[in-house]
mmCIF file of C-alpha atoms in Angstrom:
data_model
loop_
_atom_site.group_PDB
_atom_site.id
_atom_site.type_symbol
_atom_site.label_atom_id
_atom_site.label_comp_id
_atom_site.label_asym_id
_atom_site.label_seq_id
_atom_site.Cartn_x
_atom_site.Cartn_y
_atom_site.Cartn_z
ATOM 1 C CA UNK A 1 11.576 -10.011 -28.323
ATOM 2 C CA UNK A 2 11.256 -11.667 -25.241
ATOM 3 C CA UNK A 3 8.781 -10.293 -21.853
ATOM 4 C CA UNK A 4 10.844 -10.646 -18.375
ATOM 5 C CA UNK A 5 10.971 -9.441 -15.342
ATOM 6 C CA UNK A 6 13.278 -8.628 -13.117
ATOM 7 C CA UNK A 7 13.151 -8.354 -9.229
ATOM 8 C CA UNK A 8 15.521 -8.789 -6.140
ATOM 9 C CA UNK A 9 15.692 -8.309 -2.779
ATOM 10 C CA UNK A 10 17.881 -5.225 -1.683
ATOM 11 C CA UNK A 11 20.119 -4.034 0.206
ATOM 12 C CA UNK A 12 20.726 -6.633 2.726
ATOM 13 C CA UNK A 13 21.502 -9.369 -0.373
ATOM 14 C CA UNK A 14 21.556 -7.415 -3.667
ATOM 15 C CA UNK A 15 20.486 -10.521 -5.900
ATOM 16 C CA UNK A 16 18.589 -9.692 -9.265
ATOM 17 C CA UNK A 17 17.285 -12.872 -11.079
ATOM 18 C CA UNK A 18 15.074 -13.288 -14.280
ATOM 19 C CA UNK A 19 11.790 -14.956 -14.381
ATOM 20 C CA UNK A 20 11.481 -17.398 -16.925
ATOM 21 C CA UNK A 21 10.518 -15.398 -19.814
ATOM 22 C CA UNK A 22 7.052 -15.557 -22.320
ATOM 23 C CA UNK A 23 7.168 -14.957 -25.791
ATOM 24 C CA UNK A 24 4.021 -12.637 -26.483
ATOM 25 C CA UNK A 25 3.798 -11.319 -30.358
ATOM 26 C CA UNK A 26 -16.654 8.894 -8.408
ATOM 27 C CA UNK A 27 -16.505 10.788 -5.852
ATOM 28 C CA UNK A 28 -13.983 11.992 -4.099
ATOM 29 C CA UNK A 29 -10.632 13.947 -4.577
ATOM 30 C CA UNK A 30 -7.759 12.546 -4.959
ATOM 31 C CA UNK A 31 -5.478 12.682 -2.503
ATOM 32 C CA UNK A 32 -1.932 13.852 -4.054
ATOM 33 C CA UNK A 33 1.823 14.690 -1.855
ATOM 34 C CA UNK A 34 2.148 18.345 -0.917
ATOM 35 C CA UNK A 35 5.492 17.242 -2.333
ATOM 36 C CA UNK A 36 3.836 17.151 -5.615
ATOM 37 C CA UNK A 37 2.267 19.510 -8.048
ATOM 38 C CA UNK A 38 -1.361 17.799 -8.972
ATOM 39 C CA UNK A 39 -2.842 18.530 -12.407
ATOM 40 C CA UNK A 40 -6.066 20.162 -10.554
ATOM 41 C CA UNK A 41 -7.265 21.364 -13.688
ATOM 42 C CA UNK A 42 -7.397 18.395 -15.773
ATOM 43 C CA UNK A 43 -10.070 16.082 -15.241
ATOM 44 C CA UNK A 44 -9.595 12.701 -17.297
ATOM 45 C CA UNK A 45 -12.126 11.869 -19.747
ATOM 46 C CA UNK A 46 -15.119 9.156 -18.713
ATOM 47 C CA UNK A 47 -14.807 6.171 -20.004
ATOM 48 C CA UNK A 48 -18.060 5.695 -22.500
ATOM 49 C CA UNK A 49 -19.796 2.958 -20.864
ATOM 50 C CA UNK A 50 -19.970 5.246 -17.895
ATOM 51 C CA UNK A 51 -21.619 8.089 -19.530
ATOM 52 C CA UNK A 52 -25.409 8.838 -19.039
ATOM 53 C CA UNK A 53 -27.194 8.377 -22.041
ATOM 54 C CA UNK A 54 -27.968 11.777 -23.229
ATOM 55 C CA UNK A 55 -28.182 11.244 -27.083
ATOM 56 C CA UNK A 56 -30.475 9.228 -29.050
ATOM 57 C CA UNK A 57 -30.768 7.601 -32.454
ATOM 58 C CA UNK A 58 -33.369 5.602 -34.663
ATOM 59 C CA UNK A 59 -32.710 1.931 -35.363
ATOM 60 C CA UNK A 60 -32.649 2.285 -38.699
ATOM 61 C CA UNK A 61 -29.622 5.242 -38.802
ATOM 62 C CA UNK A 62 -27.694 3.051 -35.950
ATOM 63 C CA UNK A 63 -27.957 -0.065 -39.064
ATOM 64 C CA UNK A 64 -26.830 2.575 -41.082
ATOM 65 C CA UNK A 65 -23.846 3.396 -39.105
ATOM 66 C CA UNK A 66 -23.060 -0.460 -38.432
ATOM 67 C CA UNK A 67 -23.364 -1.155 -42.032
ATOM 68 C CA UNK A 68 -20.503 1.514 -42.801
ATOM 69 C CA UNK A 69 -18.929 0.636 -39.822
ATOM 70 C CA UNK A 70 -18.041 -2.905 -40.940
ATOM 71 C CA UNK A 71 -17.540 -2.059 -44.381
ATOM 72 C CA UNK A 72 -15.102 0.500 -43.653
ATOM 73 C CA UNK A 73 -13.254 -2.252 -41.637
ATOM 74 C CA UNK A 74 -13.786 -4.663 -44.576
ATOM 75 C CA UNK A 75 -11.722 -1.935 -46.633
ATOM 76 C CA UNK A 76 -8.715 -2.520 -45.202
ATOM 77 C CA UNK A 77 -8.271 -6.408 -45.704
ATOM 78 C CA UNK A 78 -4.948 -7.479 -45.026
ATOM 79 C CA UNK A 79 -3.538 -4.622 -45.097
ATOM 80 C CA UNK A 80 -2.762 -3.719 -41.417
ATOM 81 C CA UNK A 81 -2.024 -7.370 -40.663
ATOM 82 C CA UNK A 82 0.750 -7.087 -43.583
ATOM 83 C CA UNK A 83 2.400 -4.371 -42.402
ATOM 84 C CA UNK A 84 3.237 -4.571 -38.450
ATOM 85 C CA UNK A 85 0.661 -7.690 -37.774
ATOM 86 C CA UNK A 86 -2.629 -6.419 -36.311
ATOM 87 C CA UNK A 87 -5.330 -5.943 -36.276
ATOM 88 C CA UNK A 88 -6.979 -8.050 -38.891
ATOM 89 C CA UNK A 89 -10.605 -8.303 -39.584
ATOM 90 C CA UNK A 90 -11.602 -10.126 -36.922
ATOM 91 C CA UNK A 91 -10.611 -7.967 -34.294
ATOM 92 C CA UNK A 92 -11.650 -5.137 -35.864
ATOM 93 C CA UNK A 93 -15.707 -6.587 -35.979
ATOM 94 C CA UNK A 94 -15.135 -7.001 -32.479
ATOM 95 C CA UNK A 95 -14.004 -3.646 -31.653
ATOM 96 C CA UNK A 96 -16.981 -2.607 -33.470
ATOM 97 C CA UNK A 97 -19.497 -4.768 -31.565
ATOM 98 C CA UNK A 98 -17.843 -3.351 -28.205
ATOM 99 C CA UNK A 99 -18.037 0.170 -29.017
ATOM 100 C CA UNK A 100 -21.930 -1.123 -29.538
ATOM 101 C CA UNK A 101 -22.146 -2.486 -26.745
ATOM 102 C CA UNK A 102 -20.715 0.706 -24.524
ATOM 103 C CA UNK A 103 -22.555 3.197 -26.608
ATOM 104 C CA UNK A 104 -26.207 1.647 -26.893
ATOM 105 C CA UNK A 105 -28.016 1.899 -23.202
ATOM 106 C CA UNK A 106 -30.245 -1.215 -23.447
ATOM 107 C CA UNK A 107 -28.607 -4.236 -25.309
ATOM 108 C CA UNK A 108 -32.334 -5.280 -26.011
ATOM 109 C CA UNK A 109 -32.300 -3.195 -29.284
ATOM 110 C CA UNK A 110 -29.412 -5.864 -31.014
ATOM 111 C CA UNK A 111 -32.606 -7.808 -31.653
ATOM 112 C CA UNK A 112 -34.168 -5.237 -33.778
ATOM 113 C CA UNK A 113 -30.689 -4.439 -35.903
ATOM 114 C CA UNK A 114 -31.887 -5.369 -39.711
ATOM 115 C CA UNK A 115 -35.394 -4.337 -39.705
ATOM 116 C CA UNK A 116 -35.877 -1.887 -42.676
ATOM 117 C CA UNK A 117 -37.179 1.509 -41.530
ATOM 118 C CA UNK A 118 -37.466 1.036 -37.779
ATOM 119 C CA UNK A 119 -37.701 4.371 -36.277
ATOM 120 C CA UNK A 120 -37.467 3.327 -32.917
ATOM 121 C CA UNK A 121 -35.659 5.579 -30.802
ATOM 122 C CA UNK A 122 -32.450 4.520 -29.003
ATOM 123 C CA UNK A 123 -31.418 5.805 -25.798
ATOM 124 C CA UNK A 124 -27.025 6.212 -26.630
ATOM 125 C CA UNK A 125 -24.100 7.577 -24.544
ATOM 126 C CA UNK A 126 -22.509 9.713 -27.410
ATOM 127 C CA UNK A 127 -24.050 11.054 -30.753
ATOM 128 C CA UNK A 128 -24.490 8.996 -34.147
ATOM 129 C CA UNK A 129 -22.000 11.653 -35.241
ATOM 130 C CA UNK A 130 -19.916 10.858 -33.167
ATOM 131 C CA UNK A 131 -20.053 7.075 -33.484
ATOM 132 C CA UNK A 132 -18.810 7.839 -37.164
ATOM 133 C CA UNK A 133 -15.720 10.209 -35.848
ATOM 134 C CA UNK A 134 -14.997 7.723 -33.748
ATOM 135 C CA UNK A 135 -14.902 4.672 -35.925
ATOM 136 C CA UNK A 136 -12.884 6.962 -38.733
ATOM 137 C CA UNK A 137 -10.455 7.541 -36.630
ATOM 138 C CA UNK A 138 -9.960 3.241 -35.544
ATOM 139 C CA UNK A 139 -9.771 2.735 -39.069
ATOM 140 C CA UNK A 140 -8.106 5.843 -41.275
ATOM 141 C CA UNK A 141 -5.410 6.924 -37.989
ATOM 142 C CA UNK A 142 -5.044 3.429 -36.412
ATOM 143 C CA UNK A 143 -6.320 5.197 -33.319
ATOM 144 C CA UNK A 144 -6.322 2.554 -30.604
ATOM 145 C CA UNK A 145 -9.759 0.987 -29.385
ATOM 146 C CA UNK A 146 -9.162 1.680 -26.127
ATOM 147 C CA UNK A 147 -8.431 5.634 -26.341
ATOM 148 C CA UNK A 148 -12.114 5.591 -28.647
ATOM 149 C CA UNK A 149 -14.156 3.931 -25.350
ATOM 150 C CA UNK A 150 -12.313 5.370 -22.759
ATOM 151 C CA UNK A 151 -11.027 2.799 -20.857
ATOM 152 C CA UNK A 152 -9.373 -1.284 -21.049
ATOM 153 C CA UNK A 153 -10.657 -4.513 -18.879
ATOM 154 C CA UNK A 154 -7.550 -5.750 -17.317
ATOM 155 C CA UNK A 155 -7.399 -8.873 -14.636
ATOM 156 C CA UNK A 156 -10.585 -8.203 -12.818
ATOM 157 C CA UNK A 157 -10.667 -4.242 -13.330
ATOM 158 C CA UNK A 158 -12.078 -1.640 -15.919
ATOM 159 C CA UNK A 159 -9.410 0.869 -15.855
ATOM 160 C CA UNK A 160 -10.326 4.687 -17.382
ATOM 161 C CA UNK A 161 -7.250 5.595 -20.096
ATOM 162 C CA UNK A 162 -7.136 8.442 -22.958
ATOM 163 C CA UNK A 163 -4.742 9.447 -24.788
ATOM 164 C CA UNK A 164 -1.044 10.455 -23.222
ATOM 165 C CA UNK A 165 -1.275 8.099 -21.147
ATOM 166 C CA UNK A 166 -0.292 4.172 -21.526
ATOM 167 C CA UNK A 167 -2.599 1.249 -22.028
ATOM 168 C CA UNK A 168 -1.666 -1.413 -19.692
ATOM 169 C CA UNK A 169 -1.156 -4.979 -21.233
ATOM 170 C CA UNK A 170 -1.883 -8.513 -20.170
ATOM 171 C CA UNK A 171 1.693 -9.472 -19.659
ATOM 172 C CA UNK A 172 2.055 -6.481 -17.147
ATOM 173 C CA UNK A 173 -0.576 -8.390 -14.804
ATOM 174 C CA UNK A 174 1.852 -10.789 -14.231
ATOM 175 C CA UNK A 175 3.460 -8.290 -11.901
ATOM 176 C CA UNK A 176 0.700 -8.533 -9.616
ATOM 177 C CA UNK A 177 0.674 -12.103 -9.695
ATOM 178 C CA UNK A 178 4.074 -12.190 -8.367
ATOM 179 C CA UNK A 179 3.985 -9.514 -5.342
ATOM 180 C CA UNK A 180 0.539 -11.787 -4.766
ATOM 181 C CA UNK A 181 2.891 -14.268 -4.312
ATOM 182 C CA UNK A 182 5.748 -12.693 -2.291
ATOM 183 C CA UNK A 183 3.738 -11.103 0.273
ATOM 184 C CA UNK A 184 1.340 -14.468 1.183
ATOM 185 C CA UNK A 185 4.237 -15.525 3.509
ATOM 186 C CA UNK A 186 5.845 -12.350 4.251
ATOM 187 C CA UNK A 187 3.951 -10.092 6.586
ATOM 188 C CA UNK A 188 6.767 -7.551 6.943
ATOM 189 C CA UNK A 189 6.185 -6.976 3.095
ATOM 190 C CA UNK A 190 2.106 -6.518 2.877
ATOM 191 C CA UNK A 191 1.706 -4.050 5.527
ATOM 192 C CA UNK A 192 4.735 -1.829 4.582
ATOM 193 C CA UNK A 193 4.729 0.675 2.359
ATOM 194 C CA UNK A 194 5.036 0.674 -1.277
ATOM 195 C CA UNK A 195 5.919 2.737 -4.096
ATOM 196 C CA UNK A 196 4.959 2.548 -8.084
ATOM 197 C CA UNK A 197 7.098 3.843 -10.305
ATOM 198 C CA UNK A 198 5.572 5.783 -13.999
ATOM 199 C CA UNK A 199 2.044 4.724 -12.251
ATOM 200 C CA UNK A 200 0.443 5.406 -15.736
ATOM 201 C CA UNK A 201 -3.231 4.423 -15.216
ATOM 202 C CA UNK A 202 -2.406 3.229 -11.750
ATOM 203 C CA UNK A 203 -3.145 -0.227 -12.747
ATOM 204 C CA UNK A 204 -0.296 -1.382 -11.032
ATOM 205 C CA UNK A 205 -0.764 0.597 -7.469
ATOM 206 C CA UNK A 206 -4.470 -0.595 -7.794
ATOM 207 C CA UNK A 207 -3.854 -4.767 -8.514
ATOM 208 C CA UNK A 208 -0.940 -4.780 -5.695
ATOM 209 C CA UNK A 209 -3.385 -2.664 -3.360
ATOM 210 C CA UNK A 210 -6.137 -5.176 -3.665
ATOM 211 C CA UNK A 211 -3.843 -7.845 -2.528
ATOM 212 C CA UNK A 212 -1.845 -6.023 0.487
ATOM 213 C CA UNK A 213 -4.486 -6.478 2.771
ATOM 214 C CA UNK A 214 -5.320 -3.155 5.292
ATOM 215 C CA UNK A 215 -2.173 -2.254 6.789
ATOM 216 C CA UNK A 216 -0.443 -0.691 3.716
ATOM 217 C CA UNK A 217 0.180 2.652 1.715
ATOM 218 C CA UNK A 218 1.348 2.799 -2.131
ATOM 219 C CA UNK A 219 2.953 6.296 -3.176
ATOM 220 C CA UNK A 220 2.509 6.383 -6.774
ATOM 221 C CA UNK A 221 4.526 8.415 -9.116
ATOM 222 C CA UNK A 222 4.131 9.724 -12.743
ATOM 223 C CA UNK A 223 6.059 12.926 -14.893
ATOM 224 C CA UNK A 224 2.503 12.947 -16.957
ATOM 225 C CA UNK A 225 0.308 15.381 -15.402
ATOM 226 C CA UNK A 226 -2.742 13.667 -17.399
ATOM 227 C CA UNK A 227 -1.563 10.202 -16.304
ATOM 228 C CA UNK A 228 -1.536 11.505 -12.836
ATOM 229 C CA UNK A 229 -5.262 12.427 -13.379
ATOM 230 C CA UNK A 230 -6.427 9.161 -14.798
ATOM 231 C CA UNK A 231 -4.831 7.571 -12.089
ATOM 232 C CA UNK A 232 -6.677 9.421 -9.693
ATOM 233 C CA UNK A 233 -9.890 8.764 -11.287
ATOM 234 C CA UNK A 234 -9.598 4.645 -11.261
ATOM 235 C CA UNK A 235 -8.043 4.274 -7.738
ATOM 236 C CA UNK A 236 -11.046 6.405 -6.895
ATOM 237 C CA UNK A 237 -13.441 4.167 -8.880
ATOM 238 C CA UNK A 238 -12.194 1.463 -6.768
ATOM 239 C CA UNK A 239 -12.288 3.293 -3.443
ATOM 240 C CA UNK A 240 -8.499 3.807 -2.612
ATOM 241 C CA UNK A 241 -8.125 7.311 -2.355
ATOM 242 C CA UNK A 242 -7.453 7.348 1.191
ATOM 243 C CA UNK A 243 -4.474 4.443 0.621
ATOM 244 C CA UNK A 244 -2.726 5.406 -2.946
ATOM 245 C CA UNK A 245 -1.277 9.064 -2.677
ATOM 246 C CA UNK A 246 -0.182 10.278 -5.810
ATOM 247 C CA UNK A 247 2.864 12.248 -6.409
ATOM 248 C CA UNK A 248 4.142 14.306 -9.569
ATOM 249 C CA UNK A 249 7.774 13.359 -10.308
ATOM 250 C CA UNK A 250 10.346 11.447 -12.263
ATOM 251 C CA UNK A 251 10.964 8.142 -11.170
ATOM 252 C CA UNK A 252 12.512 8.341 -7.173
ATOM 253 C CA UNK A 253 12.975 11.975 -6.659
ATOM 254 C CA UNK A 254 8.881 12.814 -5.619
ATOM 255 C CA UNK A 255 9.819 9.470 -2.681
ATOM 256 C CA UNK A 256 12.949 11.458 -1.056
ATOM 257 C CA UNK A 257 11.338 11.433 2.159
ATOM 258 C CA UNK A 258 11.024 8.200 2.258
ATOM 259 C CA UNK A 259 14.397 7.078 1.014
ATOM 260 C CA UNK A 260 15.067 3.473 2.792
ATOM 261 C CA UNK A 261 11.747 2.812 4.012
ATOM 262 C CA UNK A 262 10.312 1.339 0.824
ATOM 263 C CA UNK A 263 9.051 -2.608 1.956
ATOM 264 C CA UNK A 264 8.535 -2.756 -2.354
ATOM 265 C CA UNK A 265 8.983 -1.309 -5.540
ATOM 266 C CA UNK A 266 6.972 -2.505 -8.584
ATOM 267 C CA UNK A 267 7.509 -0.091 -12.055
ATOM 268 C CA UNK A 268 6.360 -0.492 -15.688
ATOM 269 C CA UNK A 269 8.954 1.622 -17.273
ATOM 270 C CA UNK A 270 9.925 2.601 -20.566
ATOM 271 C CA UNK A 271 12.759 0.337 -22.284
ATOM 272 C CA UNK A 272 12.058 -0.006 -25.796
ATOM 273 C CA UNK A 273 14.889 1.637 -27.604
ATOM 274 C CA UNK A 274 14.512 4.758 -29.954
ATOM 275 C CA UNK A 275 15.647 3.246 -33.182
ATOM 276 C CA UNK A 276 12.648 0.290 -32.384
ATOM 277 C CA UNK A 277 9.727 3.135 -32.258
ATOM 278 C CA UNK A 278 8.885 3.635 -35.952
ATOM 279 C CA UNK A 279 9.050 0.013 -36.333
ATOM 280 C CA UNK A 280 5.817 -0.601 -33.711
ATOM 281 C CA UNK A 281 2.238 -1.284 -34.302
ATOM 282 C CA UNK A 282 0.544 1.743 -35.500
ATOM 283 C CA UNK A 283 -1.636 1.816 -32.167
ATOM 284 C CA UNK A 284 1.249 1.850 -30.348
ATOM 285 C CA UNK A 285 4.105 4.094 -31.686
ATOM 286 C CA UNK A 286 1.795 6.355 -33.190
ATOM 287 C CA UNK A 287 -0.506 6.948 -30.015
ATOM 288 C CA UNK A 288 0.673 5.502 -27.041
ATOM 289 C CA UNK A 289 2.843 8.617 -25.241
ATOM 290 C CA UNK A 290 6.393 8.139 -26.468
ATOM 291 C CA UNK A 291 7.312 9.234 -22.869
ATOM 292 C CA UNK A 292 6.082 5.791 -21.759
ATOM 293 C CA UNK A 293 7.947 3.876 -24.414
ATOM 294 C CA UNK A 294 11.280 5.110 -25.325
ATOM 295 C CA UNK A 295 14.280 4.894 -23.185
ATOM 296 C CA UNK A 296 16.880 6.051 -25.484
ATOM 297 C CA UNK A 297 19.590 4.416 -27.508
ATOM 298 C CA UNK A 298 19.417 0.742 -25.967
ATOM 299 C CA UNK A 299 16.179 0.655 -23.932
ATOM 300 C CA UNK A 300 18.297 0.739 -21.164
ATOM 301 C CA UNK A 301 18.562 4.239 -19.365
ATOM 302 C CA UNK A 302 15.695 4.239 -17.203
ATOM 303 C CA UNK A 303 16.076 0.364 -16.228
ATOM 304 C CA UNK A 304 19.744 1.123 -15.299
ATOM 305 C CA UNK A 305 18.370 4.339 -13.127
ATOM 306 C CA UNK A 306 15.826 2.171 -11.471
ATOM 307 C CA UNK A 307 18.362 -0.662 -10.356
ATOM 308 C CA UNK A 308 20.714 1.599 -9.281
ATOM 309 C CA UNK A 309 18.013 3.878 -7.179
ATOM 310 C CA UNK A 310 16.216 1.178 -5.291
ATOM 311 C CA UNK A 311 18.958 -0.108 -3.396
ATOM 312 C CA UNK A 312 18.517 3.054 -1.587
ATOM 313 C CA UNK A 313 14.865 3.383 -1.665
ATOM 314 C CA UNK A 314 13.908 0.132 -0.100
ATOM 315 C CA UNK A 315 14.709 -1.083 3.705
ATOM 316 C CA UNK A 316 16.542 -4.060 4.291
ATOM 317 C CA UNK A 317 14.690 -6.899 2.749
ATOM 318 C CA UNK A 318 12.413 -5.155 0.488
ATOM 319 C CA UNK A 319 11.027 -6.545 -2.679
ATOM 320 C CA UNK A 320 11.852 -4.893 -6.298
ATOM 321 C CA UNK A 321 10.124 -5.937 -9.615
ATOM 322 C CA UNK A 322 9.953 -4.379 -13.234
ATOM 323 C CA UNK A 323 8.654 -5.310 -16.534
ATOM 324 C CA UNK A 324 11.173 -5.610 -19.234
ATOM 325 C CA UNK A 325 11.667 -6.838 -23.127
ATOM 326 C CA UNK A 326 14.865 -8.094 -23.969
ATOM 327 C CA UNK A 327 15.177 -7.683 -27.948
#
């Protein structure tokens, strides 16, 4: 499988071309679209290194918990490397020492891990109980890190997730990195008005933001009421509430009133083909909402939808760019 993406200037000169592809194996309400129907009664969970720390535990039953921890991950050996090709050992300790590290208030207490019978009390975000339903679930369901902590570090963000709603991957940064690029020498572009396409997290409407400078508005859409909520959450974090407007929607029909006035289009959709799903990493096909991956038969339905609807969406001029495997 090879990562690409696709973009083009429409309508003036309709020209599509492929970028060289990689190989890759708190505080205010959001502000949503009277257009739209915002999921007012969902409230997306905290990430856990945001949490105050509420519970506490004993040195000596945290060891405890690290000791099974690791030998639980031990267990496994090879065997989810064998079968779809991560995560092996390695990672695994890592996750471990993360979900440490965003559970455990004061990172002073690592130095006291391995002293027998320390009773020492430990200020922690979640319970010891917890820590072990947590960890259970990495290991026995394959549950993905992220969904356990709450959230995923990607470019220079911490972005909340859960689950139903898609992690957002390195490769996808590289969208960012190429509006970035457009809009340096194209003012017409960074103060228009922008829209983001199955907004997911919002990582996308939240990376482009930073970089548009102060003249510019992102409507982002989403189907997923609980995306729509964690999206609202991190474009709060990073104070642009009053500057991403969330709307509820498939794909162009929440943006009909502002059909041809679009300066860009950026979108993250869904294109790996049905038959491909079972064949995924357990994290991913498993977990990560199928809504977000599957795009029928060839991978191709909501691609072809997109091309064909931003033509229309986007003035003369505008910029259009997706995220795409080819298999």
């Amino acid at each position: 499988m090879k990562l690409s993406f696709i973009r083009g200037c429409f309508p003036s000169n309709l020209s599509i071309f492929v970028k060289p592809s990689i190989s890759t194996n708190l505080i205010r309400p959001a502000c949503f679209s009277s257009m739209s129907s915002p999921p007012t009664s969902l409230k997306s969970q905290i990430p856990l290194f945001l949490r105050p720390p509420l519970h506490s535990a004993s040195v000596s039953d945290l060891q405890k918990w690290h000791d099974w921890a690791k030998n639980l991950a031990s267990s496994v050996g090879t065997t989810f490397l064998d079968s779809d090709n991560d995560p092996d050992l390695d990672l695994l300790c890592r996750e471990l020492k993360w979900l440490m590290e965003d559970a455990i208030e004061d990172h002073r207490v690592f130095s006291q891990m391995g002293i027998e019978n320390n009773e020492t009390n430990v200020r922690l975000r979640t319970g010891i109980e917890e820590l072990y339903n947590l960890w259970k679930q990495r290991i026995e369901e394959r549950r993905p890190f992220q969904y356990l902590v709450g959230c995923e570090h990607w470019r220079d963000l911490v972005l909340s997730v859960q689950d139903g709603v898609l992690i957002p991957r390195p490769e996808t940064e590289l969208i960012v990195d190429l509006v970035a690029d457009v809009v340096s020498n194209n003012e017409g572009l960074r103060g228009g008005l922008w829209a983001d396409l199955g907004t997911g997290s919002g990582a996308l409407d939240i990376g482009i933001g930073r970089i548009l400078g102060s003249c510019w508005r992102v409507i982002a859409t989403d189907l997923s009421p609980v995306a729509l909520s964690v999206a609202a959450f991190n474009m709060q974090k990073y104070g642009l509430q009053d500057v991403i407007e969330l709307r509820q929607g498939s794909w162009f029909k929440p943006l009909k009133n502002v059909e041809g006035k679009l300066a860009g289009i950026v979108s993250n959709p869904p294109y790996i083909p049905s038959d491909n799903i079972p064949g995924l990493q357990a994290e991913v096909g498993r977990h990560e909402p199928r809504l977000a991956l599957d795009r029928g038969l060839n991978g191709m339905d909501g691609l072809l939808h997109l091309c064909n609807g931003a033509a229309l969406m986007l003035r003369p001029g505008g910029f259009f760019i997706f995220e795409v495997w080819i298999f």
